[in-house]
Short mmCIF file of N, CA, C and O in Angstrom, two decimals:
data_model
loop_
_atom_site.label_atom_id
_atom_site.label_comp_id
_atom_site.label_asym_id
_atom_site.label_seq_id
_atom_site.Cartn_x
_atom_site.Cartn_y
_atom_site.Cartn_z
N MET A 499 13.69 6.53 -6.93
CA MET A 499 12.96 5.48 -6.25
C MET A 499 13.65 4.14 -6.49
O MET A 499 14.11 3.88 -7.59
N ASP A 500 13.66 3.36 -5.47
CA ASP A 500 14.31 2.06 -5.52
C ASP A 500 13.24 0.99 -5.70
O ASP A 500 12.61 0.55 -4.73
N ILE A 501 13.01 0.57 -6.93
CA ILE A 501 11.96 -0.40 -7.28
C ILE A 501 12.46 -1.83 -7.03
O ILE A 501 13.61 -2.15 -7.33
N VAL A 502 11.59 -2.68 -6.51
CA VAL A 502 11.91 -4.09 -6.27
C VAL A 502 12.10 -4.80 -7.61
O VAL A 502 11.21 -4.79 -8.46
N LYS A 503 13.26 -5.40 -7.78
CA LYS A 503 13.57 -6.16 -9.00
C LYS A 503 13.08 -7.60 -8.82
O LYS A 503 12.87 -8.07 -7.71
N ASP A 504 12.94 -8.30 -9.94
CA ASP A 504 12.41 -9.66 -9.92
C ASP A 504 13.14 -10.57 -8.95
O ASP A 504 12.52 -11.37 -8.26
N ASP A 505 14.46 -10.46 -8.86
CA ASP A 505 15.23 -11.36 -7.99
C ASP A 505 15.27 -10.90 -6.53
O ASP A 505 15.91 -11.52 -5.70
N GLU A 506 14.55 -9.82 -6.20
CA GLU A 506 14.56 -9.29 -4.84
C GLU A 506 13.27 -9.57 -4.06
O GLU A 506 13.18 -9.23 -2.89
N TRP A 507 12.30 -10.19 -4.69
CA TRP A 507 11.02 -10.43 -4.01
C TRP A 507 11.17 -11.36 -2.80
O TRP A 507 10.36 -11.33 -1.88
N GLY A 508 12.22 -12.15 -2.76
CA GLY A 508 12.46 -13.03 -1.61
C GLY A 508 12.71 -12.26 -0.32
O GLY A 508 12.60 -12.83 0.77
N LEU A 509 13.03 -10.98 -0.44
CA LEU A 509 13.21 -10.14 0.76
C LEU A 509 11.89 -9.94 1.51
O LEU A 509 11.89 -9.56 2.67
N TYR A 510 10.79 -10.22 0.82
CA TYR A 510 9.45 -9.97 1.37
C TYR A 510 8.64 -11.27 1.29
O TYR A 510 7.78 -11.42 0.44
N PRO A 511 8.93 -12.22 2.18
CA PRO A 511 8.41 -13.59 2.04
C PRO A 511 6.89 -13.73 2.13
O PRO A 511 6.36 -14.73 1.68
N ASN A 512 6.20 -12.76 2.70
CA ASN A 512 4.75 -12.89 2.82
C ASN A 512 3.98 -12.26 1.66
O ASN A 512 2.75 -12.23 1.68
N PHE A 513 4.71 -11.76 0.67
CA PHE A 513 4.06 -11.08 -0.45
C PHE A 513 4.74 -11.49 -1.75
O PHE A 513 5.90 -11.88 -1.76
N ASN A 514 3.99 -11.41 -2.85
CA ASN A 514 4.60 -11.72 -4.14
C ASN A 514 4.16 -10.71 -5.19
O ASN A 514 3.14 -10.03 -5.04
N LYS A 515 4.94 -10.65 -6.21
CA LYS A 515 4.73 -9.67 -7.28
C LYS A 515 3.34 -9.81 -7.90
O LYS A 515 2.69 -8.81 -8.19
N ASP A 516 2.87 -11.03 -8.09
CA ASP A 516 1.57 -11.24 -8.74
C ASP A 516 0.41 -10.62 -7.98
O ASP A 516 -0.52 -10.09 -8.58
N GLU A 517 0.46 -10.65 -6.65
CA GLU A 517 -0.66 -10.09 -5.88
C GLU A 517 -0.60 -8.56 -5.80
O GLU A 517 -1.57 -7.93 -5.39
N LEU A 518 0.53 -7.99 -6.19
CA LEU A 518 0.72 -6.55 -6.08
C LEU A 518 0.71 -5.82 -7.42
O LEU A 518 0.77 -4.60 -7.47
N LYS A 519 0.59 -6.57 -8.51
CA LYS A 519 0.66 -5.94 -9.84
C LYS A 519 -0.64 -5.22 -10.18
O LYS A 519 -1.70 -5.48 -9.62
N CYS A 520 -0.52 -4.31 -11.13
CA CYS A 520 -1.67 -3.54 -11.61
C CYS A 520 -2.69 -4.47 -12.26
O CYS A 520 -2.33 -5.29 -13.12
N SER A 521 -3.94 -4.35 -11.87
CA SER A 521 -4.99 -5.21 -12.42
C SER A 521 -5.29 -4.89 -13.89
O SER A 521 -5.87 -5.72 -14.59
N GLN A 522 -4.87 -3.75 -14.37
CA GLN A 522 -5.12 -3.35 -15.75
C GLN A 522 -3.99 -3.72 -16.70
O GLN A 522 -4.23 -4.13 -17.83
N THR A 523 -2.76 -3.55 -16.24
CA THR A 523 -1.61 -3.73 -17.14
C THR A 523 -0.72 -4.93 -16.79
O THR A 523 0.07 -5.36 -17.62
N GLY A 524 -0.82 -5.42 -15.56
CA GLY A 524 0.05 -6.50 -15.12
C GLY A 524 1.43 -6.04 -14.69
O GLY A 524 2.26 -6.85 -14.29
N LEU A 525 1.69 -4.74 -14.76
CA LEU A 525 2.98 -4.20 -14.35
C LEU A 525 3.05 -4.11 -12.83
O LEU A 525 2.01 -4.01 -12.16
N CYS A 526 4.27 -4.15 -12.30
CA CYS A 526 4.44 -4.05 -10.85
C CYS A 526 5.75 -3.34 -10.54
O CYS A 526 6.83 -3.91 -10.75
N PHE A 527 5.64 -2.11 -10.09
CA PHE A 527 6.81 -1.31 -9.74
C PHE A 527 6.70 -0.84 -8.29
O PHE A 527 6.56 0.35 -8.02
N MET A 528 6.75 -1.78 -7.36
CA MET A 528 6.68 -1.44 -5.94
C MET A 528 8.06 -1.01 -5.45
O MET A 528 9.07 -1.56 -5.86
N THR A 529 8.08 -0.05 -4.54
CA THR A 529 9.34 0.42 -3.98
C THR A 529 9.76 -0.46 -2.79
O THR A 529 8.92 -1.05 -2.11
N HIS A 530 11.06 -0.49 -2.56
CA HIS A 530 11.57 -1.21 -1.40
C HIS A 530 11.04 -0.57 -0.11
O HIS A 530 10.74 -1.29 0.86
N ALA A 531 10.90 0.74 -0.08
CA ALA A 531 10.39 1.41 1.13
C ALA A 531 9.00 0.89 1.47
O ALA A 531 8.71 0.58 2.64
N MET A 532 8.14 0.75 0.46
CA MET A 532 6.78 0.25 0.71
C MET A 532 6.82 -1.21 1.12
O MET A 532 6.15 -1.62 2.08
N MET A 533 7.59 -2.02 0.42
CA MET A 533 7.60 -3.45 0.69
C MET A 533 8.23 -3.77 2.04
O MET A 533 7.77 -4.65 2.76
N LYS A 534 9.28 -3.06 2.42
CA LYS A 534 9.88 -3.28 3.73
C LYS A 534 8.88 -2.93 4.82
O LYS A 534 8.71 -3.67 5.79
N THR A 535 8.21 -1.81 4.66
CA THR A 535 7.20 -1.40 5.64
C THR A 535 6.07 -2.43 5.71
O THR A 535 5.64 -2.82 6.80
N LEU A 536 5.60 -2.87 4.55
CA LEU A 536 4.52 -3.86 4.51
C LEU A 536 4.94 -5.16 5.18
O LEU A 536 4.19 -5.74 5.98
N GLN A 537 6.16 -5.62 4.90
CA GLN A 537 6.65 -6.85 5.53
C GLN A 537 6.81 -6.67 7.03
O GLN A 537 6.46 -7.56 7.81
N ASP A 538 7.30 -5.51 7.46
CA ASP A 538 7.44 -5.24 8.89
C ASP A 538 6.07 -5.24 9.58
O ASP A 538 5.93 -5.79 10.69
N ILE A 539 5.07 -4.66 8.94
CA ILE A 539 3.72 -4.67 9.49
C ILE A 539 3.22 -6.10 9.60
O ILE A 539 2.68 -6.52 10.63
N ARG A 540 3.41 -6.88 8.55
CA ARG A 540 2.96 -8.28 8.54
C ARG A 540 3.65 -9.10 9.62
O ARG A 540 3.02 -9.94 10.27
N ASN A 541 4.94 -8.85 9.83
CA ASN A 541 5.67 -9.58 10.87
C ASN A 541 5.07 -9.34 12.25
O ASN A 541 4.95 -10.27 13.04
N VAL A 542 4.70 -8.11 12.53
CA VAL A 542 4.10 -7.78 13.83
C VAL A 542 2.66 -8.29 13.90
O VAL A 542 2.24 -8.86 14.90
N TYR A 543 1.90 -8.09 12.84
CA TYR A 543 0.49 -8.50 12.78
C TYR A 543 0.35 -10.02 12.96
O TYR A 543 -0.54 -10.48 13.65
N GLY A 544 1.22 -10.77 12.33
CA GLY A 544 1.26 -12.21 12.51
C GLY A 544 0.16 -13.00 11.81
O GLY A 544 -0.01 -14.18 12.07
N LYS A 545 -0.57 -12.34 10.92
CA LYS A 545 -1.65 -13.01 10.18
C LYS A 545 -1.56 -12.61 8.71
O LYS A 545 -1.03 -11.54 8.39
N PRO A 546 -2.11 -13.44 7.83
CA PRO A 546 -2.12 -13.06 6.41
C PRO A 546 -2.83 -11.72 6.19
O PRO A 546 -3.76 -11.37 6.92
N MET A 547 -2.36 -11.01 5.19
CA MET A 547 -2.97 -9.73 4.81
C MET A 547 -3.39 -9.84 3.35
O MET A 547 -2.57 -10.18 2.49
N ILE A 548 -4.65 -9.54 3.07
CA ILE A 548 -5.15 -9.60 1.70
C ILE A 548 -5.00 -8.21 1.08
O ILE A 548 -5.61 -7.24 1.54
N ILE A 549 -4.18 -8.13 0.05
CA ILE A 549 -3.95 -6.87 -0.65
C ILE A 549 -4.98 -6.77 -1.77
O ILE A 549 -5.05 -7.62 -2.66
N THR A 550 -5.79 -5.71 -1.73
CA THR A 550 -6.81 -5.53 -2.76
C THR A 550 -6.34 -4.61 -3.88
O THR A 550 -6.89 -4.65 -4.98
N SER A 551 -5.35 -3.78 -3.60
CA SER A 551 -4.78 -2.92 -4.63
C SER A 551 -3.39 -2.50 -4.17
O SER A 551 -3.19 -2.17 -3.01
N ALA A 552 -2.45 -2.54 -5.11
CA ALA A 552 -1.09 -2.09 -4.79
C ALA A 552 -0.63 -1.20 -5.94
O ALA A 552 -1.14 -0.10 -6.09
N TYR A 553 0.31 -1.69 -6.77
CA TYR A 553 0.76 -0.85 -7.88
C TYR A 553 -0.40 -0.61 -8.85
O TYR A 553 -1.15 -1.52 -9.17
N ARG A 554 -0.53 0.64 -9.29
CA ARG A 554 -1.51 0.98 -10.33
C ARG A 554 -0.80 1.81 -11.40
O ARG A 554 -0.19 2.83 -11.09
N ASP A 555 -0.92 1.38 -12.62
CA ASP A 555 -0.42 2.16 -13.73
C ASP A 555 -1.26 3.43 -13.85
O ASP A 555 -2.42 3.46 -13.42
N VAL A 556 -0.70 4.47 -14.43
CA VAL A 556 -1.46 5.72 -14.58
C VAL A 556 -2.69 5.53 -15.46
O VAL A 556 -3.62 6.32 -15.41
N SER A 557 -2.73 4.45 -16.25
CA SER A 557 -3.89 4.17 -17.10
C SER A 557 -5.02 3.47 -16.34
O SER A 557 -6.11 3.30 -16.89
N HIS A 558 -4.79 3.07 -15.11
CA HIS A 558 -5.80 2.40 -14.29
C HIS A 558 -7.00 3.35 -14.13
O HIS A 558 -6.82 4.54 -13.91
N PRO A 559 -8.23 2.84 -14.23
CA PRO A 559 -9.40 3.71 -14.13
C PRO A 559 -9.46 4.58 -12.87
O PRO A 559 -9.87 5.74 -12.94
N VAL A 560 -9.04 4.06 -11.74
CA VAL A 560 -9.04 4.85 -10.51
C VAL A 560 -8.07 6.02 -10.63
O VAL A 560 -8.37 7.14 -10.21
N GLU A 561 -6.92 5.78 -11.22
CA GLU A 561 -5.91 6.84 -11.35
C GLU A 561 -6.28 7.86 -12.43
O GLU A 561 -6.00 9.05 -12.27
N ARG A 562 -6.93 7.41 -13.49
CA ARG A 562 -7.34 8.35 -14.55
C ARG A 562 -8.32 9.39 -14.04
O ARG A 562 -8.39 10.49 -14.58
N GLY A 563 -9.07 9.05 -13.01
CA GLY A 563 -10.06 9.97 -12.47
C GLY A 563 -9.49 11.00 -11.49
O GLY A 563 -10.21 11.84 -10.99
N LYS A 564 -8.19 10.95 -11.23
CA LYS A 564 -7.57 11.86 -10.28
C LYS A 564 -6.91 13.04 -11.00
O LYS A 564 -6.46 12.89 -12.13
N PRO A 565 -6.81 14.18 -10.32
CA PRO A 565 -6.13 15.32 -10.95
C PRO A 565 -4.62 15.09 -11.14
O PRO A 565 -4.01 15.67 -12.04
N ALA A 566 -4.02 14.24 -10.31
CA ALA A 566 -2.60 13.89 -10.43
C ALA A 566 -2.45 12.45 -9.95
O ALA A 566 -3.22 11.98 -9.12
N PRO A 567 -1.45 11.73 -10.48
CA PRO A 567 -1.25 10.33 -10.06
C PRO A 567 -1.06 10.21 -8.55
O PRO A 567 -0.39 11.03 -7.94
N GLY A 568 -1.65 9.17 -7.97
CA GLY A 568 -1.56 8.94 -6.54
C GLY A 568 -0.39 8.05 -6.15
O GLY A 568 0.39 7.61 -7.01
N GLU A 569 -0.29 7.79 -4.86
CA GLU A 569 0.81 6.98 -4.32
C GLU A 569 0.92 5.60 -4.97
O GLU A 569 2.02 5.08 -5.12
N HIS A 570 -0.21 5.01 -5.31
CA HIS A 570 -0.19 3.68 -5.91
C HIS A 570 0.62 3.67 -7.21
O HIS A 570 1.28 2.67 -7.52
N THR A 571 0.58 4.76 -7.98
CA THR A 571 1.29 4.79 -9.26
C THR A 571 2.80 4.85 -9.09
O THR A 571 3.53 4.61 -10.04
N TYR A 572 3.25 5.16 -7.90
CA TYR A 572 4.68 5.21 -7.60
C TYR A 572 5.14 3.98 -6.82
O TYR A 572 6.29 3.92 -6.38
N GLY A 573 4.23 3.02 -6.61
CA GLY A 573 4.59 1.82 -5.85
C GLY A 573 4.80 2.10 -4.38
O GLY A 573 5.54 1.39 -3.70
N MET A 574 4.13 3.15 -3.88
CA MET A 574 4.32 3.57 -2.50
C MET A 574 3.07 3.40 -1.65
O MET A 574 2.97 4.01 -0.58
N ALA A 575 2.12 2.56 -2.09
CA ALA A 575 0.90 2.36 -1.31
C ALA A 575 0.27 1.02 -1.63
O ALA A 575 0.43 0.48 -2.73
N VAL A 576 -0.45 0.50 -0.64
CA VAL A 576 -1.27 -0.70 -0.80
C VAL A 576 -2.59 -0.46 -0.09
O VAL A 576 -2.68 0.33 0.84
N ASP A 577 -3.60 -1.18 -0.55
CA ASP A 577 -4.88 -1.24 0.16
C ASP A 577 -5.02 -2.66 0.70
O ASP A 577 -4.80 -3.62 -0.03
N VAL A 578 -5.36 -2.76 1.97
CA VAL A 578 -5.46 -4.04 2.66
C VAL A 578 -6.91 -4.28 3.05
O VAL A 578 -7.52 -3.43 3.71
N LEU A 579 -7.47 -5.42 2.65
CA LEU A 579 -8.82 -5.80 3.04
C LEU A 579 -8.83 -6.11 4.53
O LEU A 579 -8.12 -7.02 4.98
N VAL A 580 -9.60 -5.34 5.29
CA VAL A 580 -9.63 -5.53 6.74
C VAL A 580 -10.85 -4.82 7.30
O VAL A 580 -11.29 -3.79 6.76
N THR A 581 -11.43 -5.36 8.37
CA THR A 581 -12.62 -4.77 8.97
C THR A 581 -12.53 -4.75 10.49
O THR A 581 -11.75 -5.47 11.10
N ASP A 582 -13.37 -3.92 11.06
CA ASP A 582 -13.66 -3.88 12.49
C ASP A 582 -12.40 -3.84 13.37
O ASP A 582 -11.50 -3.06 13.08
N PRO A 583 -12.31 -4.66 14.43
CA PRO A 583 -11.16 -4.56 15.33
C PRO A 583 -9.83 -4.82 14.63
O PRO A 583 -8.79 -4.29 15.03
N GLU A 584 -9.84 -5.64 13.60
CA GLU A 584 -8.61 -5.92 12.85
C GLU A 584 -8.09 -4.64 12.20
O GLU A 584 -6.88 -4.43 12.10
N ALA A 585 -9.00 -3.79 11.73
CA ALA A 585 -8.59 -2.52 11.12
C ALA A 585 -7.89 -1.64 12.15
O ALA A 585 -6.86 -1.03 11.86
N ILE A 586 -8.45 -1.58 13.33
CA ILE A 586 -7.84 -0.77 14.40
C ILE A 586 -6.45 -1.31 14.74
O ILE A 586 -5.49 -0.55 14.91
N GLU A 587 -6.33 -2.63 14.81
CA GLU A 587 -5.03 -3.23 15.10
C GLU A 587 -4.01 -2.90 14.01
O GLU A 587 -2.87 -2.54 14.30
N LEU A 588 -4.43 -3.00 12.74
CA LEU A 588 -3.49 -2.70 11.65
C LEU A 588 -3.10 -1.22 11.63
O LEU A 588 -1.95 -0.89 11.34
N ILE A 589 -4.03 -0.34 11.95
CA ILE A 589 -3.70 1.09 12.04
C ILE A 589 -2.64 1.30 13.11
O ILE A 589 -1.64 1.99 12.89
N ARG A 590 -2.85 0.69 14.25
CA ARG A 590 -1.89 0.82 15.36
C ARG A 590 -0.50 0.33 14.95
O ARG A 590 0.51 1.01 15.14
N ILE A 591 -0.46 -0.84 14.34
CA ILE A 591 0.83 -1.42 13.92
C ILE A 591 1.48 -0.55 12.85
O ILE A 591 2.68 -0.29 12.90
N ALA A 592 0.70 -0.10 11.88
CA ALA A 592 1.25 0.75 10.81
C ALA A 592 1.88 2.01 11.39
O ALA A 592 2.99 2.39 11.01
N ILE A 593 1.19 2.64 12.32
CA ILE A 593 1.73 3.85 12.95
C ILE A 593 3.02 3.52 13.71
O ILE A 593 4.01 4.24 13.61
N GLU A 594 3.03 2.40 14.42
CA GLU A 594 4.24 1.98 15.14
C GLU A 594 5.41 1.73 14.18
O GLU A 594 6.57 1.91 14.54
N GLN A 595 5.10 1.33 12.95
CA GLN A 595 6.14 1.07 11.94
C GLN A 595 6.51 2.33 11.15
O GLN A 595 7.24 2.25 10.17
N GLY A 596 5.98 3.46 11.57
CA GLY A 596 6.37 4.73 10.96
C GLY A 596 5.49 5.20 9.81
O GLY A 596 5.81 6.20 9.16
N VAL A 597 4.39 4.52 9.54
CA VAL A 597 3.49 4.94 8.46
C VAL A 597 2.78 6.22 8.88
O VAL A 597 2.23 6.32 9.98
N LYS A 598 2.80 7.20 7.97
CA LYS A 598 2.17 8.49 8.24
C LYS A 598 1.10 8.85 7.24
O LYS A 598 0.59 9.96 7.23
N ARG A 599 0.74 7.89 6.36
CA ARG A 599 -0.34 8.11 5.39
C ARG A 599 -1.28 6.91 5.45
O ARG A 599 -0.95 5.83 4.95
N ILE A 600 -2.44 7.11 6.06
CA ILE A 600 -3.41 6.04 6.24
C ILE A 600 -4.79 6.54 5.82
O ILE A 600 -5.26 7.57 6.30
N GLY A 601 -5.41 5.79 4.92
CA GLY A 601 -6.79 6.05 4.52
C GLY A 601 -7.66 4.94 5.05
O GLY A 601 -7.28 3.76 4.98
N VAL A 602 -8.82 5.29 5.57
CA VAL A 602 -9.70 4.32 6.23
C VAL A 602 -11.03 4.26 5.48
O VAL A 602 -11.73 5.26 5.36
N SER A 603 -11.37 3.08 4.99
CA SER A 603 -12.67 2.83 4.37
C SER A 603 -13.32 1.66 5.11
O SER A 603 -12.94 0.51 4.91
N GLN A 604 -14.25 1.98 6.00
CA GLN A 604 -14.87 0.95 6.83
C GLN A 604 -16.39 1.00 6.79
O GLN A 604 -17.06 0.57 7.72
N ARG A 605 -16.95 1.54 5.72
CA ARG A 605 -18.40 1.58 5.55
C ARG A 605 -18.84 0.54 4.53
O ARG A 605 -18.05 0.11 3.71
N GLY A 606 -20.12 0.19 4.58
CA GLY A 606 -20.67 -0.71 3.59
C GLY A 606 -20.28 -2.16 3.84
O GLY A 606 -19.92 -2.55 4.95
N SER A 607 -20.34 -2.92 2.77
CA SER A 607 -20.07 -4.35 2.84
C SER A 607 -18.68 -4.64 3.38
O SER A 607 -17.70 -4.03 2.94
N PRO A 608 -18.56 -5.56 4.34
CA PRO A 608 -17.23 -5.93 4.86
C PRO A 608 -16.26 -6.36 3.76
O PRO A 608 -15.06 -6.17 3.88
N ALA A 609 -16.78 -6.92 2.67
CA ALA A 609 -15.92 -7.37 1.58
C ALA A 609 -15.29 -6.21 0.81
O ALA A 609 -14.38 -6.41 0.02
N LYS A 610 -15.77 -4.99 1.07
CA LYS A 610 -15.24 -3.81 0.37
C LYS A 610 -14.46 -2.88 1.30
O LYS A 610 -14.00 -1.82 0.88
N ARG A 611 -14.33 -3.22 2.55
CA ARG A 611 -13.65 -2.36 3.51
C ARG A 611 -12.14 -2.55 3.42
O ARG A 611 -11.66 -3.65 3.19
N PHE A 612 -11.40 -1.47 3.61
CA PHE A 612 -9.96 -1.56 3.48
C PHE A 612 -9.26 -0.43 4.22
O PHE A 612 -9.88 0.55 4.63
N LEU A 613 -7.95 -0.59 4.34
CA LEU A 613 -7.05 0.48 4.80
C LEU A 613 -6.06 0.76 3.69
O LEU A 613 -5.50 -0.18 3.10
N HIS A 614 -5.85 2.01 3.40
CA HIS A 614 -4.78 2.45 2.51
C HIS A 614 -3.57 2.70 3.39
O HIS A 614 -3.66 3.44 4.38
N ILE A 615 -2.47 2.07 3.07
CA ILE A 615 -1.22 2.28 3.79
C ILE A 615 -0.21 2.81 2.79
O ILE A 615 0.08 2.15 1.79
N GLY A 616 0.28 4.03 3.04
CA GLY A 616 1.18 4.66 2.08
C GLY A 616 2.44 5.21 2.73
O GLY A 616 2.42 5.63 3.88
N VAL A 617 3.51 5.18 1.95
CA VAL A 617 4.80 5.69 2.44
C VAL A 617 5.32 6.82 1.57
O VAL A 617 6.50 7.14 1.61
N GLY A 618 4.45 7.44 0.81
CA GLY A 618 4.86 8.52 -0.09
C GLY A 618 5.51 9.69 0.60
O GLY A 618 6.30 10.42 0.00
N ASP A 619 5.21 9.90 1.86
CA ASP A 619 5.81 11.00 2.61
C ASP A 619 7.31 10.83 2.79
O ASP A 619 8.01 11.77 3.10
N ARG A 620 7.83 9.63 2.57
CA ARG A 620 9.26 9.36 2.81
C ARG A 620 10.14 9.79 1.65
O ARG A 620 11.36 9.89 1.81
N ASP A 621 9.57 9.99 0.48
CA ASP A 621 10.35 10.36 -0.69
C ASP A 621 10.06 11.83 -1.01
O ASP A 621 9.42 12.16 -1.97
N THR A 622 10.56 12.70 -0.15
CA THR A 622 10.19 14.11 -0.25
C THR A 622 10.81 14.82 -1.44
O THR A 622 10.29 15.83 -1.89
N ALA A 623 11.90 14.33 -1.97
CA ALA A 623 12.54 15.02 -3.09
C ALA A 623 11.65 15.05 -4.33
O ALA A 623 11.45 16.09 -4.94
N GLU A 624 11.08 13.91 -4.69
CA GLU A 624 10.29 13.82 -5.92
C GLU A 624 8.78 13.91 -5.68
O GLU A 624 8.05 14.38 -6.53
N HIS A 625 8.32 13.47 -4.54
CA HIS A 625 6.87 13.34 -4.32
C HIS A 625 6.43 14.10 -3.07
O HIS A 625 5.69 13.59 -2.25
N ASN A 626 6.86 15.35 -2.95
CA ASN A 626 6.58 16.06 -1.71
C ASN A 626 5.12 16.45 -1.53
O ASN A 626 4.75 17.00 -0.52
N ARG A 627 4.27 16.12 -2.48
CA ARG A 627 2.85 16.40 -2.28
C ARG A 627 2.17 15.33 -1.41
O ARG A 627 1.06 15.51 -0.97
N PHE A 628 2.86 14.22 -1.15
CA PHE A 628 2.31 13.17 -0.30
C PHE A 628 2.69 13.44 1.15
O PHE A 628 3.61 12.85 1.68
N LYS A 629 1.99 14.35 1.77
CA LYS A 629 2.26 14.72 3.15
C LYS A 629 1.62 13.70 4.10
O LYS A 629 0.69 12.98 3.74
N ALA A 630 2.09 13.69 5.33
CA ALA A 630 1.49 12.85 6.36
C ALA A 630 0.00 13.19 6.47
O ALA A 630 -0.37 14.37 6.46
N ALA A 631 -0.83 12.15 6.52
CA ALA A 631 -2.28 12.40 6.58
C ALA A 631 -3.01 11.13 7.03
O ALA A 631 -2.56 10.02 6.81
N LEU A 632 -4.14 11.37 7.66
CA LEU A 632 -5.09 10.32 8.02
C LEU A 632 -6.43 10.77 7.48
O LEU A 632 -6.87 11.88 7.76
N TRP A 633 -7.07 9.93 6.67
CA TRP A 633 -8.34 10.33 6.05
C TRP A 633 -9.29 9.15 5.98
O TRP A 633 -8.90 8.00 6.14
N SER A 634 -10.55 9.46 5.71
CA SER A 634 -11.55 8.41 5.51
C SER A 634 -12.16 8.58 4.12
O SER A 634 -12.17 9.68 3.56
N TYR A 635 -12.66 7.47 3.60
CA TYR A 635 -13.31 7.47 2.28
C TYR A 635 -14.80 7.47 2.49
O TYR A 635 -15.32 6.91 3.42
#
C-alpha cells in the first residue's frame, strides 16, 4: 500500500491529515488510491465535503467490534456527512470515479447520515476480501 507521507498532502488540496486521522490514536495512514479518488470526487462535486470518519486504528471501538479489520484500518475508506439529494449526487459521482464500494446510511437524524466510500477492491493482492458492493446500514 502506498500511504500518503507528510510532505505529500499538498496533492489533495481540499483535505488535510488532521481531518482524516483516527479519533482514538491521532494516527493517519491514508492511501494515495483513496485520497486521489476522494479529491477527484470533490473536484467534480464542487462543494466542501465533511469527513466524519477516515483512517481508524485497529484499536478504534468501531473496528474492535468487527470480526476482521475494515477498509478504514487500511486507509482505503472515508465516511462523508451527506443527506437527501446530495447523497444521491455523491453516489453518482463516486460511481463515475470508479468507486465500487459504497455504504449508505440515510436514516435518523440528518446530522448522523453518511456515505461510506471505499476503494479496498483496488488492492486485490493483500485485501481481496473487499469486493465491490453497495450496502445500507
